[in-house]
PDB file of C-alpha atoms in Angstrom:
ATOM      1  CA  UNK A 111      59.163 115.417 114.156  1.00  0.00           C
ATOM      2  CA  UNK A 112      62.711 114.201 114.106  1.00  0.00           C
ATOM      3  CA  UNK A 113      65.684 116.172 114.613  1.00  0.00           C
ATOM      4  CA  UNK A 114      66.581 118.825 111.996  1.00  0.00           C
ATOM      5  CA  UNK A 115      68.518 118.622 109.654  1.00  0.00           C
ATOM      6  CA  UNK A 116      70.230 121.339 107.920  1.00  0.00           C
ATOM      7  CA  UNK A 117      67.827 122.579 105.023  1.00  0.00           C
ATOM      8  CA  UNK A 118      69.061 125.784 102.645  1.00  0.00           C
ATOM      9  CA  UNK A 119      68.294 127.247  99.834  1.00  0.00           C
ATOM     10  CA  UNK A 120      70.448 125.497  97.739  1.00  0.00           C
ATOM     11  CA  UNK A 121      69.339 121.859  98.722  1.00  0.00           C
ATOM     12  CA  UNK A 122      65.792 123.280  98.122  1.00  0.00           C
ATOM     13  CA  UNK A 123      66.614 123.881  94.712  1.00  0.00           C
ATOM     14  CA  UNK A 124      68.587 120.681  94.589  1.00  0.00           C
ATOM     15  CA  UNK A 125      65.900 118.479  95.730  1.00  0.00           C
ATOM     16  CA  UNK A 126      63.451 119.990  93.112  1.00  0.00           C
ATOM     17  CA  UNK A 127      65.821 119.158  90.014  1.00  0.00           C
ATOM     18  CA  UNK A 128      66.487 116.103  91.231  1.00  0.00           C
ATOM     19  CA  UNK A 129      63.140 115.019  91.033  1.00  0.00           C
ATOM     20  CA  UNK A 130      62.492 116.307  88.202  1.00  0.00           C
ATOM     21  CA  UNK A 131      65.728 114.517  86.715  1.00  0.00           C
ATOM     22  CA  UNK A 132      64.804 111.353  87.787  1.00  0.00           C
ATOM     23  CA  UNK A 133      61.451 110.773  88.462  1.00  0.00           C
ATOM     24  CA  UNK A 134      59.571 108.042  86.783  1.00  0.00           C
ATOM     25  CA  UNK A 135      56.462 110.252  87.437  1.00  0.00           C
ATOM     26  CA  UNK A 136      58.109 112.847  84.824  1.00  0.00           C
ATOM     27  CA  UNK A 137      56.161 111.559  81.626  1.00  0.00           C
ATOM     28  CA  UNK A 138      53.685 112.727  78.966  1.00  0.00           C
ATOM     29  CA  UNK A 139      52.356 109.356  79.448  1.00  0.00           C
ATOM     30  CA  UNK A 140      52.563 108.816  75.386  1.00  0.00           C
ATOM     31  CA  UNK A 141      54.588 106.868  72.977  1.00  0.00           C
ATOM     32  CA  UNK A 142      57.299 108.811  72.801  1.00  0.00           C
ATOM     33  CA  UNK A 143      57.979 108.790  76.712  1.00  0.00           C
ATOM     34  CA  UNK A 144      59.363 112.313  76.711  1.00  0.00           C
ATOM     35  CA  UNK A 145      59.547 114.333  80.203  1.00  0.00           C
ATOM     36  CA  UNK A 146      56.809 116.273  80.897  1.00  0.00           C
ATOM     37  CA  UNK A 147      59.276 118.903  82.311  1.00  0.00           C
ATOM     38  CA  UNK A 148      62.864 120.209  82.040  1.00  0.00           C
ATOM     39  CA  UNK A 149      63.786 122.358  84.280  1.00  0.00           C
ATOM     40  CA  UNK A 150      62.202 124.402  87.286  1.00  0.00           C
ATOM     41  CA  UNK A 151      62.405 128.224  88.485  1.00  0.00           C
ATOM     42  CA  UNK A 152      62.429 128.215  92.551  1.00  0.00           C
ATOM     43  CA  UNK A 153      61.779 131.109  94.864  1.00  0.00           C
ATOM     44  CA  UNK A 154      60.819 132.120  98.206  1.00  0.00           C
ATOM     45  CA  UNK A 155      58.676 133.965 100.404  1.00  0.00           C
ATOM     46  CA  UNK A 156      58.432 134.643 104.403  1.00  0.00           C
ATOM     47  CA  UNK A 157      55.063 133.973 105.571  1.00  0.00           C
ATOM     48  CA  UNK A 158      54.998 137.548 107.116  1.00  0.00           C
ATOM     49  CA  UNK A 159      55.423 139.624 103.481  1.00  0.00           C
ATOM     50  CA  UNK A 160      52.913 142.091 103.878  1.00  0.00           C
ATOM     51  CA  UNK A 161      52.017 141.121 100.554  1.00  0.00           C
ATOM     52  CA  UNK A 162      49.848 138.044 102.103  1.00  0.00           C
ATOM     53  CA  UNK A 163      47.297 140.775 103.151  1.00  0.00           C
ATOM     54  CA  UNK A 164      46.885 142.785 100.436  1.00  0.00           C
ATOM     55  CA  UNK A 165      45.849 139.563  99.075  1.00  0.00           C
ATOM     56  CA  UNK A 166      43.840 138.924 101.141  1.00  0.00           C
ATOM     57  CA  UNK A 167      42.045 142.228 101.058  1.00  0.00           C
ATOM     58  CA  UNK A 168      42.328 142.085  97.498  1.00  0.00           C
ATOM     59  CA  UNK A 169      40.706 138.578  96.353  1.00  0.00           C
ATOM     60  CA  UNK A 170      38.572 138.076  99.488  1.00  0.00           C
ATOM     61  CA  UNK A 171      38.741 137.008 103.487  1.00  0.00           C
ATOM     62  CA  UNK A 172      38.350 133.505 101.859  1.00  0.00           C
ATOM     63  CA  UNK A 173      42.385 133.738 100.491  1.00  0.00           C
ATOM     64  CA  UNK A 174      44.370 132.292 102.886  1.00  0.00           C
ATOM     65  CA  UNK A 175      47.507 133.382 104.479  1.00  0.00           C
ATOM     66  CA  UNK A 176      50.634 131.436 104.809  1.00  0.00           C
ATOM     67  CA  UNK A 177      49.931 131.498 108.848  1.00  0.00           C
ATOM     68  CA  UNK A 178      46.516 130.642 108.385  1.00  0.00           C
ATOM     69  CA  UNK A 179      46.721 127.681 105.779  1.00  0.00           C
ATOM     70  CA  UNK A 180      50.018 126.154 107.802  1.00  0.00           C
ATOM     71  CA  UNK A 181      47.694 126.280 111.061  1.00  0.00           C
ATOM     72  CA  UNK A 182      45.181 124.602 109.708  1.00  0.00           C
ATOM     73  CA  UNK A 183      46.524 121.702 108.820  1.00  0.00           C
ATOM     74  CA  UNK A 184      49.368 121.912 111.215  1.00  0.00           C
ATOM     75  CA  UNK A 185      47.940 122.070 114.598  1.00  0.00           C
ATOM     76  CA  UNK A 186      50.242 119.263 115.900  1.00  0.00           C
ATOM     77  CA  UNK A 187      53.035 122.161 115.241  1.00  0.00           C
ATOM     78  CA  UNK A 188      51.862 125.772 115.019  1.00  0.00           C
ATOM     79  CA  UNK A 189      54.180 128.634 113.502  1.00  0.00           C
ATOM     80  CA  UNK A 190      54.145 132.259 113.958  1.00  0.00           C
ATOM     81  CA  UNK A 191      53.666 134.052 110.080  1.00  0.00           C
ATOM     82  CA  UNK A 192      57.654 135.215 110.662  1.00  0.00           C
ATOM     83  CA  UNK A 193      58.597 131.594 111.439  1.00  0.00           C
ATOM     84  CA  UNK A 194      57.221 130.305 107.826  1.00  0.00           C
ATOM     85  CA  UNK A 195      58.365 130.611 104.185  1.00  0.00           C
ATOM     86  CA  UNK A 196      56.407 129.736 101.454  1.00  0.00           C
ATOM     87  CA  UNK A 197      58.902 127.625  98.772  1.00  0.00           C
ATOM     88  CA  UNK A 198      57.659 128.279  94.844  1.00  0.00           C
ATOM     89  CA  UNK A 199      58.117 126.809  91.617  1.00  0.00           C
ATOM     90  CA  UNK A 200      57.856 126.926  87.965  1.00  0.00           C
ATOM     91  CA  UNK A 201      57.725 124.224  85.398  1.00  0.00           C
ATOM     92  CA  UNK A 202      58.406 126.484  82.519  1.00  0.00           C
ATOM     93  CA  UNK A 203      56.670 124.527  79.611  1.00  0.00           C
ATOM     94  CA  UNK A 204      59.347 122.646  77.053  1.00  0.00           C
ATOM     95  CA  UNK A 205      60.160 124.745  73.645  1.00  0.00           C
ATOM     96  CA  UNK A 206      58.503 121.177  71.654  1.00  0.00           C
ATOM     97  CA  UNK A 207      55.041 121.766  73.714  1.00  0.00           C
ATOM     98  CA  UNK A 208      54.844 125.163  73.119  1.00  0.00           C
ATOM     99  CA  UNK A 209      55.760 124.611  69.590  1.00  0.00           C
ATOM    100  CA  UNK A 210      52.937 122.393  69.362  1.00  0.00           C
ATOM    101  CA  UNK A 211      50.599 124.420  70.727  1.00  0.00           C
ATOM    102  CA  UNK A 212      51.207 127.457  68.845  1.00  0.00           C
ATOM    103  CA  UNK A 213      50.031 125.667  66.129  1.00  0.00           C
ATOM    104  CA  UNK A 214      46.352 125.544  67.048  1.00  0.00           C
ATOM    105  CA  UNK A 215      43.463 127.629  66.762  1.00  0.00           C
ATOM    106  CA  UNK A 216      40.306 126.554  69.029  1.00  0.00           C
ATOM    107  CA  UNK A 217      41.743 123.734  71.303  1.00  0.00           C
ATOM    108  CA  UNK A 218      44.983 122.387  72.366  1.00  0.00           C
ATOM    109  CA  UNK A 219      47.535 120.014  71.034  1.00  0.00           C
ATOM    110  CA  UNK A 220      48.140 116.756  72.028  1.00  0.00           C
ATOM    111  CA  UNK A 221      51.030 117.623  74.214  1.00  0.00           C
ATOM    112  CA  UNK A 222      49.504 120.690  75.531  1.00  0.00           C
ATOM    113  CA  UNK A 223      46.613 118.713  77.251  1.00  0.00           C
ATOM    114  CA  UNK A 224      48.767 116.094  78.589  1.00  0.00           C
ATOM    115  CA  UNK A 225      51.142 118.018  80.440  1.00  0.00           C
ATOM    116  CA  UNK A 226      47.547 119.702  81.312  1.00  0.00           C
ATOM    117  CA  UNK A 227      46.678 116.917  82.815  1.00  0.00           C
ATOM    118  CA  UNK A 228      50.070 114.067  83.403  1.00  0.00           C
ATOM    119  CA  UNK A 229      52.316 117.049  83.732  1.00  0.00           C
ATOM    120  CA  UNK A 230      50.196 118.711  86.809  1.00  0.00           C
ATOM    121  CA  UNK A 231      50.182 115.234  88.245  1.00  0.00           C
ATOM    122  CA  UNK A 232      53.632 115.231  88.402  1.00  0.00           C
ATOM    123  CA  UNK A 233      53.620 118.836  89.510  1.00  0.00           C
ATOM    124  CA  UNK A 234      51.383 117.446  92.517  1.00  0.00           C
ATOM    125  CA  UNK A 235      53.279 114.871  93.494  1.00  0.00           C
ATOM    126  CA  UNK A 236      56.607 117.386  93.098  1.00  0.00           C
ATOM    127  CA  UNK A 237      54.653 118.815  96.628  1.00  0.00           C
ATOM    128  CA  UNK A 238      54.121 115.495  98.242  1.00  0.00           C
ATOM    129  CA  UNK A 239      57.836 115.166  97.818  1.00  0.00           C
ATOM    130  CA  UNK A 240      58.846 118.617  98.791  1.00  0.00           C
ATOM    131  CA  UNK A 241      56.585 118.029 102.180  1.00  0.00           C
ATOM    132  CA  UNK A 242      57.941 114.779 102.587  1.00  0.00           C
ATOM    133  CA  UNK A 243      61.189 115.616 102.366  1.00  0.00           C
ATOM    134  CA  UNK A 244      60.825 118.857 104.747  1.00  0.00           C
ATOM    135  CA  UNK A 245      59.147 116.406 107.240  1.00  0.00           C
ATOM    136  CA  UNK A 246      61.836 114.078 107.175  1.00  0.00           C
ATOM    137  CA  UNK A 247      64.694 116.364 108.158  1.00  0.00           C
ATOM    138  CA  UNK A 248      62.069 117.850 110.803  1.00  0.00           C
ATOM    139  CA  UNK A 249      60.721 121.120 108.721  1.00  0.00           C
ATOM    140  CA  UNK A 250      56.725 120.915 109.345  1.00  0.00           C
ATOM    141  CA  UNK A 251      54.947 121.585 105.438  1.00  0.00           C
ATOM    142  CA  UNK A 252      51.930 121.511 104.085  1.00  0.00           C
ATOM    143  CA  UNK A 253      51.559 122.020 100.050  1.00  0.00           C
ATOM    144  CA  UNK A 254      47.929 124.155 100.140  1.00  0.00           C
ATOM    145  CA  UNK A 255      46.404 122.871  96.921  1.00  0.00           C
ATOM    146  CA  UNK A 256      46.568 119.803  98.611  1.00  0.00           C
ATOM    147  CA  UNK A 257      45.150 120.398 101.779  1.00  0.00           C
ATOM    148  CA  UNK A 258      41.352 119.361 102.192  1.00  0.00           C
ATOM    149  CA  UNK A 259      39.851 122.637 102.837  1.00  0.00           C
ATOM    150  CA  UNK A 260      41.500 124.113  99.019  1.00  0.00           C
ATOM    151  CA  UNK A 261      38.665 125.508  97.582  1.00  0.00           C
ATOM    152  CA  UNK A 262      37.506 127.294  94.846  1.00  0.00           C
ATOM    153  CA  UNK A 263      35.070 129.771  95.529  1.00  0.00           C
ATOM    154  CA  UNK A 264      32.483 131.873  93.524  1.00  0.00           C
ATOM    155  CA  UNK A 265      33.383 135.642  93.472  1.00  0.00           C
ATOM    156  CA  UNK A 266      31.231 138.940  92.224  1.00  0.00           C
ATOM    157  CA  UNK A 267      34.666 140.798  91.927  1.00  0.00           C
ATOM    158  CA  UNK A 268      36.543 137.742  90.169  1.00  0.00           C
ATOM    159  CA  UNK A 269      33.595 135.375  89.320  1.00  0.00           C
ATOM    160  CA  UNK A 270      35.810 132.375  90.799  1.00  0.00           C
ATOM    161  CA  UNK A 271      38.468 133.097  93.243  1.00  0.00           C
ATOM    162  CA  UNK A 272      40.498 129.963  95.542  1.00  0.00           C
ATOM    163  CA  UNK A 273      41.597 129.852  98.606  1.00  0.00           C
ATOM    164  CA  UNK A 274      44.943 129.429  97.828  1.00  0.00           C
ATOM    165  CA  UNK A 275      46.698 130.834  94.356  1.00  0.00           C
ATOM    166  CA  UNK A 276      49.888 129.246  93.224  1.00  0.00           C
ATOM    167  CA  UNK A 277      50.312 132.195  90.739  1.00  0.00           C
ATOM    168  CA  UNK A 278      49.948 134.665  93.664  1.00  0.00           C
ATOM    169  CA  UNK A 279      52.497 132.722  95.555  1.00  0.00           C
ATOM    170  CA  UNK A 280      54.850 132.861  92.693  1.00  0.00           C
ATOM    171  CA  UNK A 281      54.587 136.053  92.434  1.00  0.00           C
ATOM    172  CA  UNK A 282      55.167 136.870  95.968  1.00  0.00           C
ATOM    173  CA  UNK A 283      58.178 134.978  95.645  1.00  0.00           C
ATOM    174  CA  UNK A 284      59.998 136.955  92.909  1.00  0.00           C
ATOM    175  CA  UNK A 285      59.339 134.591  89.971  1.00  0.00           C
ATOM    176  CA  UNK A 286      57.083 136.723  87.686  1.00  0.00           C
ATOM    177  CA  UNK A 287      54.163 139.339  86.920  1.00  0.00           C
ATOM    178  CA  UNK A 288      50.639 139.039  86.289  1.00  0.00           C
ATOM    179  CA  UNK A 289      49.537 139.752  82.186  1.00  0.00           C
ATOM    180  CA  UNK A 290      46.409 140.665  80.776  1.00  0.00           C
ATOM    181  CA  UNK A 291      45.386 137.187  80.165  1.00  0.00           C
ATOM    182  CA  UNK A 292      45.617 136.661  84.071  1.00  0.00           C
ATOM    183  CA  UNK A 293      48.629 134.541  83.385  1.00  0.00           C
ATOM    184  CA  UNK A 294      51.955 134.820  85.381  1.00  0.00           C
ATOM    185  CA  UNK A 295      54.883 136.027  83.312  1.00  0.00           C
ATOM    186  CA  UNK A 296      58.065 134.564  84.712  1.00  0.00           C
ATOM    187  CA  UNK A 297      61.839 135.153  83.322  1.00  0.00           C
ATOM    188  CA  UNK A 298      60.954 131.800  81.505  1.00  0.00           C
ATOM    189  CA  UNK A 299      57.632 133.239  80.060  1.00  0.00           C
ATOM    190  CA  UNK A 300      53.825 132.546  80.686  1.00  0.00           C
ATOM    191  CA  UNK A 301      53.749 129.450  79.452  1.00  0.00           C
ATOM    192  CA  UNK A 302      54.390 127.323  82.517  1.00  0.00           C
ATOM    193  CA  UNK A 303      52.747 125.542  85.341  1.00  0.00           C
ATOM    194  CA  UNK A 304      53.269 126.897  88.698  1.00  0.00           C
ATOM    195  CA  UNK A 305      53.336 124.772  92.840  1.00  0.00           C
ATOM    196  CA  UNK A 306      54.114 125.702  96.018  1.00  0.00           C
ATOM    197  CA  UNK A 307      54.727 124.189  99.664  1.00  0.00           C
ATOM    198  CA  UNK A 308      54.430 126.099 103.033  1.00  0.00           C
ATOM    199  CA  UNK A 309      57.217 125.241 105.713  1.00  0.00           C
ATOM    200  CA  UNK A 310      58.069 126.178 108.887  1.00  0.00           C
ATOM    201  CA  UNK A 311      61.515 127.003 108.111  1.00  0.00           C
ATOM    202  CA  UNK A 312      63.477 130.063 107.797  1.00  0.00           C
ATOM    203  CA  UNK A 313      64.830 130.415 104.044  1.00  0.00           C
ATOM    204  CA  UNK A 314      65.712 133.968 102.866  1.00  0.00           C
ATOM    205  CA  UNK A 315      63.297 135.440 100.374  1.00  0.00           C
ATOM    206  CA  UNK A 316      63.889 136.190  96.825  1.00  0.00           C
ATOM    207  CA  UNK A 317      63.456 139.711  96.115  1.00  0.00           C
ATOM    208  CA  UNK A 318      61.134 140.716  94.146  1.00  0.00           C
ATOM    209  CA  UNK A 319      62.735 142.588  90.941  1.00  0.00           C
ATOM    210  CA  UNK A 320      59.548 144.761  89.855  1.00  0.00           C
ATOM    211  CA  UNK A 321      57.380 147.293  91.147  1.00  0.00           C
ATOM    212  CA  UNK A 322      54.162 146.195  90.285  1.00  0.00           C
ATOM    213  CA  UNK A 323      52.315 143.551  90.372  1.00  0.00           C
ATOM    214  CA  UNK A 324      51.651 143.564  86.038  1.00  0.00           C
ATOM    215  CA  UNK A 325      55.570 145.502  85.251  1.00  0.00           C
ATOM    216  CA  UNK A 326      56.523 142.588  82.861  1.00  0.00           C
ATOM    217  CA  UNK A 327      53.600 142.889  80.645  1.00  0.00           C
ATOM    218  CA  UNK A 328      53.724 144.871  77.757  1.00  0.00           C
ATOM    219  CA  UNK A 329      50.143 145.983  77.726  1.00  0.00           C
ATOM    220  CA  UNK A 330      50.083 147.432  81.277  1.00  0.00           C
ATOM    221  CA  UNK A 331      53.415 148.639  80.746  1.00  0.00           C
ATOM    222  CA  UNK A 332      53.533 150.771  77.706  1.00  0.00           C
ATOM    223  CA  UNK A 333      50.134 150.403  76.126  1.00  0.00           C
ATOM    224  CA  UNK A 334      51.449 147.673  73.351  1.00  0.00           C
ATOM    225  CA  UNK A 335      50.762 144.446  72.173  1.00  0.00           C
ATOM    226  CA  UNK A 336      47.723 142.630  73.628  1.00  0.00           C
ATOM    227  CA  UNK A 337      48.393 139.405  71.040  1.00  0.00           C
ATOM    228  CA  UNK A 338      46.399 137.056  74.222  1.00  0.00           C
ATOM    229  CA  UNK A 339      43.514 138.858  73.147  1.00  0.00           C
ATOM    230  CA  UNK A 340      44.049 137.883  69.643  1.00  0.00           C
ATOM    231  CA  UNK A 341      44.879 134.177  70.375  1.00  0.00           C
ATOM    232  CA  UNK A 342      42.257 133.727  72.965  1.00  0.00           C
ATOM    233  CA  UNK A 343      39.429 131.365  70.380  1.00  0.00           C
ATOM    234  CA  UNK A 344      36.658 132.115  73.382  1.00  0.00           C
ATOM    235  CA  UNK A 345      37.008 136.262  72.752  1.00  0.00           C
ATOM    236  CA  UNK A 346      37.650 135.747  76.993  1.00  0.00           C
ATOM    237  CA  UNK A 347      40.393 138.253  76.902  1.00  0.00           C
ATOM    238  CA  UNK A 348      39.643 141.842  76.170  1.00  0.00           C
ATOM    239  CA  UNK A 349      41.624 145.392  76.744  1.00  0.00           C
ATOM    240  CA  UNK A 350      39.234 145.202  79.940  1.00  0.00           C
ATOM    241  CA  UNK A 351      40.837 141.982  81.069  1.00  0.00           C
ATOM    242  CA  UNK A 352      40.080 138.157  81.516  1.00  0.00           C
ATOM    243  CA  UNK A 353      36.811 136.469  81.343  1.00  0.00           C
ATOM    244  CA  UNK A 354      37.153 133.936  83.519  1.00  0.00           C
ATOM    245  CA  UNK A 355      33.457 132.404  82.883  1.00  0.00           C
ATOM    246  CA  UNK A 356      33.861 132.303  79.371  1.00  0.00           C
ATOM    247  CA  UNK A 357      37.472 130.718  79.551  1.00  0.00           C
ATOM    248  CA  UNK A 358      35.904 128.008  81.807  1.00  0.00           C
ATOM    249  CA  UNK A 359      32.949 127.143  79.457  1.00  0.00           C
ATOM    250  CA  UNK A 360      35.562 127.000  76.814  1.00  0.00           C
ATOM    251  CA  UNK A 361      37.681 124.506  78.973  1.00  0.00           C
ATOM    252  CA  UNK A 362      34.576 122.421  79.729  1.00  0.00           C
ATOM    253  CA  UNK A 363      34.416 122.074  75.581  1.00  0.00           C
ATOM    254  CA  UNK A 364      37.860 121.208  75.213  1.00  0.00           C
ATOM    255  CA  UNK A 365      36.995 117.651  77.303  1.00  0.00           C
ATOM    256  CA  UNK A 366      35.344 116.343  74.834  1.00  0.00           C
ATOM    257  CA  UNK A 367      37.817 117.381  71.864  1.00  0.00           C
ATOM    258  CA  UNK A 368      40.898 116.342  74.140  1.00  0.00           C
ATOM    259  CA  UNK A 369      38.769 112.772  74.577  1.00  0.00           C
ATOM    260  CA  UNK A 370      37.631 112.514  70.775  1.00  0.00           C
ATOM    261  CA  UNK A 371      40.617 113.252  69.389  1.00  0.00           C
ATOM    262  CA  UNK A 372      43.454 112.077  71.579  1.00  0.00           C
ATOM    263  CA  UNK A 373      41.545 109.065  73.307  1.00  0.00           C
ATOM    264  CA  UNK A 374      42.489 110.151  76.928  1.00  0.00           C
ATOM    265  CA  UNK A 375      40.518 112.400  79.479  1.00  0.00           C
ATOM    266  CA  UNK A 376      41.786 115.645  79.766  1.00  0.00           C
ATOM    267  CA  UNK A 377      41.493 119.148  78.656  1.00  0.00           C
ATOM    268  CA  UNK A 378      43.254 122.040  78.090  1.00  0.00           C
ATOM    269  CA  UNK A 379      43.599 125.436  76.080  1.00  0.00           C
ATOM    270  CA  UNK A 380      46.922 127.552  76.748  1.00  0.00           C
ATOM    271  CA  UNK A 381      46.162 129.122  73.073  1.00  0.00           C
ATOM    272  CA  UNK A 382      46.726 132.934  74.803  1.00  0.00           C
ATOM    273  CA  UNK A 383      50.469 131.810  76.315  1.00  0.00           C
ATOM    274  CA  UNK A 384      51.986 130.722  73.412  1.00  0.00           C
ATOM    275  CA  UNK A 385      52.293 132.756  69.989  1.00  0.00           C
ATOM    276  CA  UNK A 386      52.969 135.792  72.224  1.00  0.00           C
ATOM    277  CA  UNK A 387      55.648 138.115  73.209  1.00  0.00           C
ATOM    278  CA  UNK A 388      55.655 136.616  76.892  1.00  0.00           C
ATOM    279  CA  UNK A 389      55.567 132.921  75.696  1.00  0.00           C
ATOM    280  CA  UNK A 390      59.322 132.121  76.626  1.00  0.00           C
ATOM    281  CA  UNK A 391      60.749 135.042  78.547  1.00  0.00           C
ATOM    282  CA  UNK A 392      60.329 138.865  79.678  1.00  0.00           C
ATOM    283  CA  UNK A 393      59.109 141.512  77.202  1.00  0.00           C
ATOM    284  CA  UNK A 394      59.730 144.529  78.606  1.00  0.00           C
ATOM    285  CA  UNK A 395      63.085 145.322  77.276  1.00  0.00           C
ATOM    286  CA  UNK A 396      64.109 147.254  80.734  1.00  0.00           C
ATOM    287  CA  UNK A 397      62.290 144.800  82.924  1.00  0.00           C
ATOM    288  CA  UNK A 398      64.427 141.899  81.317  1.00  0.00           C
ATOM    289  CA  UNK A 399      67.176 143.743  81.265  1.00  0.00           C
ATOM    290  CA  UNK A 400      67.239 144.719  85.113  1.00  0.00           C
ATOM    291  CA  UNK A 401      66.160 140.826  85.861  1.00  0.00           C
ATOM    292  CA  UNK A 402      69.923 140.204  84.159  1.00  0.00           C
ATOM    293  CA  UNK A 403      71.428 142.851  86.589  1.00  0.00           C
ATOM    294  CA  UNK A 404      69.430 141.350  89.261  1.00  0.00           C
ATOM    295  CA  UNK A 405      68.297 145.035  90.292  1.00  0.00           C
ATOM    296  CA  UNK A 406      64.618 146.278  89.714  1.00  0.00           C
ATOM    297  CA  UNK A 407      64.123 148.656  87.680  1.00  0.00           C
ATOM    298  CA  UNK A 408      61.664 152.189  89.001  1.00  0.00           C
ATOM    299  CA  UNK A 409      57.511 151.820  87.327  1.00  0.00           C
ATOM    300  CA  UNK A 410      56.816 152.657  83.965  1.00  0.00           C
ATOM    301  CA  UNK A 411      55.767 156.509  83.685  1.00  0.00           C
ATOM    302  CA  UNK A 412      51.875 156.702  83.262  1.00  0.00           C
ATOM    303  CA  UNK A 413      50.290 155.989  80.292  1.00  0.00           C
ATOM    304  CA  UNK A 414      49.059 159.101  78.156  1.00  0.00           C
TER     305      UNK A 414
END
């Protein structure tokens, strides 16, 4: 490692939009040239959140911690969990690509499954960049989906689980909620793509401005709505919740549609995150609201 450097929140954030500003890596890969992304959400996380656990518990003893993923692949330099933060992101999806996509019925649009597929490659190499920069000023990092041991793994509570969930990281970093659909509902809505990078570094975390882990959707927080469950063209989302077999086998269909009719290998849906209330932003009026403040606002009162 060489010597640190000064590394704060701020140049976190600065780094990201940089590279997303000028990064030759931020394309649809298509005729038009356009960026894949805009702009990016950025939060953080201390690797001893209490939260990691109740993950843990939650999904399975196969969900890693921040401690235990950083370890892993950082043996040269191991970190206590209070020494770590884990640095989040979103890549809130641009108003033309959801446009786009609102449009269809059984499988994505053209747009939709490239930023599927060129816009997560950029999203991947957005971590080697965040790592390598960390490294470079002396912060140890290691982005988990791109570790060697990432896994995904088959569950009987969630029929497939990983070992590492950029959604639940997200979330633990105060940038959204979880829907019905599964999906993560940030202040810039579900439709998004989501990374993160684990550091030994000590950045203060965002606070979290709800008070469960579902308060910005308006199914689990007044009974409403449910439009995924409309949109969804596999029937994968239900009152009950998300199918996550069915959504794959639909996915696995959408390869050969996406190669067909585009000419490119890819694949995609995205159908339940667009045409919704939670598309571009928060839809729970008081939720939203208190995000503005910057305070959170106390749970919903029971449903009837």
């Amino acid at each position: 490692m060489t010597k640190k450097n000064i590394i704060t929140e701020g140049s976190i954030r600065s780094l990201i939009d940089r590279f997303i500003a000028e990064s030759a890596l931020n394309t649809m890969q298509d005729k038009t040239n356009d960026p894949a992304w805009d702009e990016a959400l950025v939060g953080f996380a201390s690797g001893s959140d209490p939260i990691w656990q109740q993950y843990k518990e939650y999904v399975g003893p196969f969900h890693w911690t921040p401690w235990e993923v950083f370890n892993q692949n950082c043996s040269d330099d191991p970190a206590n969990a209070d020494q770590l933060t884990v640095i989040s992101w979103i890549l809130p999806q641009r108003p033309e690509v959801r446009k786009t996509n609102r449009k269809s019925g059984t499988y994505p649009s053209e747009e939709w499954a490239r930023i599927r597929v060129f816009g997560e490659e950029f999203n991947a190499a957005l971590r080697r960049h965040v790592v390598k920069t960390l490294k470079d000023n002396g912060y140890a990092a290691i982005a988990p989906m791109l570790t060697p041991n990432w896994t995904i793994v088959k569950s009987q509570r969630f029929s497939y689980a990983s070992a590492w969930s950029e959604r639940h990281a997200a979330h633990a970093a105060g940038l959204g909620t979880f829907g019905l659909c599964d999906g993560l509902i940030t202040p810039k809505g579900k439709a998004m793509r989501t990374g993160s990078v684990v550091a030994k570094i000590s950045i203060p975390p965002t606070e979290r401005l709800y008070s469960t882990h579902q308060a910005w959707c308006l199914f689990y927080a007044d009974g409403t709505c449910g439009k995924c469950i409309d949109r969804c063209p596999a029937r994968a989302i239900t009152e009950a919740g998300h199918d996550k077999e069915k959504c794959r086998q639909h996915l696995v269909k959408s390869r050969e549609y996406v190669k067909e009719t585009y000419q490119f290998e890819g694949y995609g849906c995205g159908l339940c995150q667009v045409g919704v209330p939670c598309e571009a932003g928060i839809p729970v009026k008081a939720a939203r609201e208190a995000f503005k403040l910057g305070i959170k606002p106390p749970p919903p009162p029971p449903l009837a």
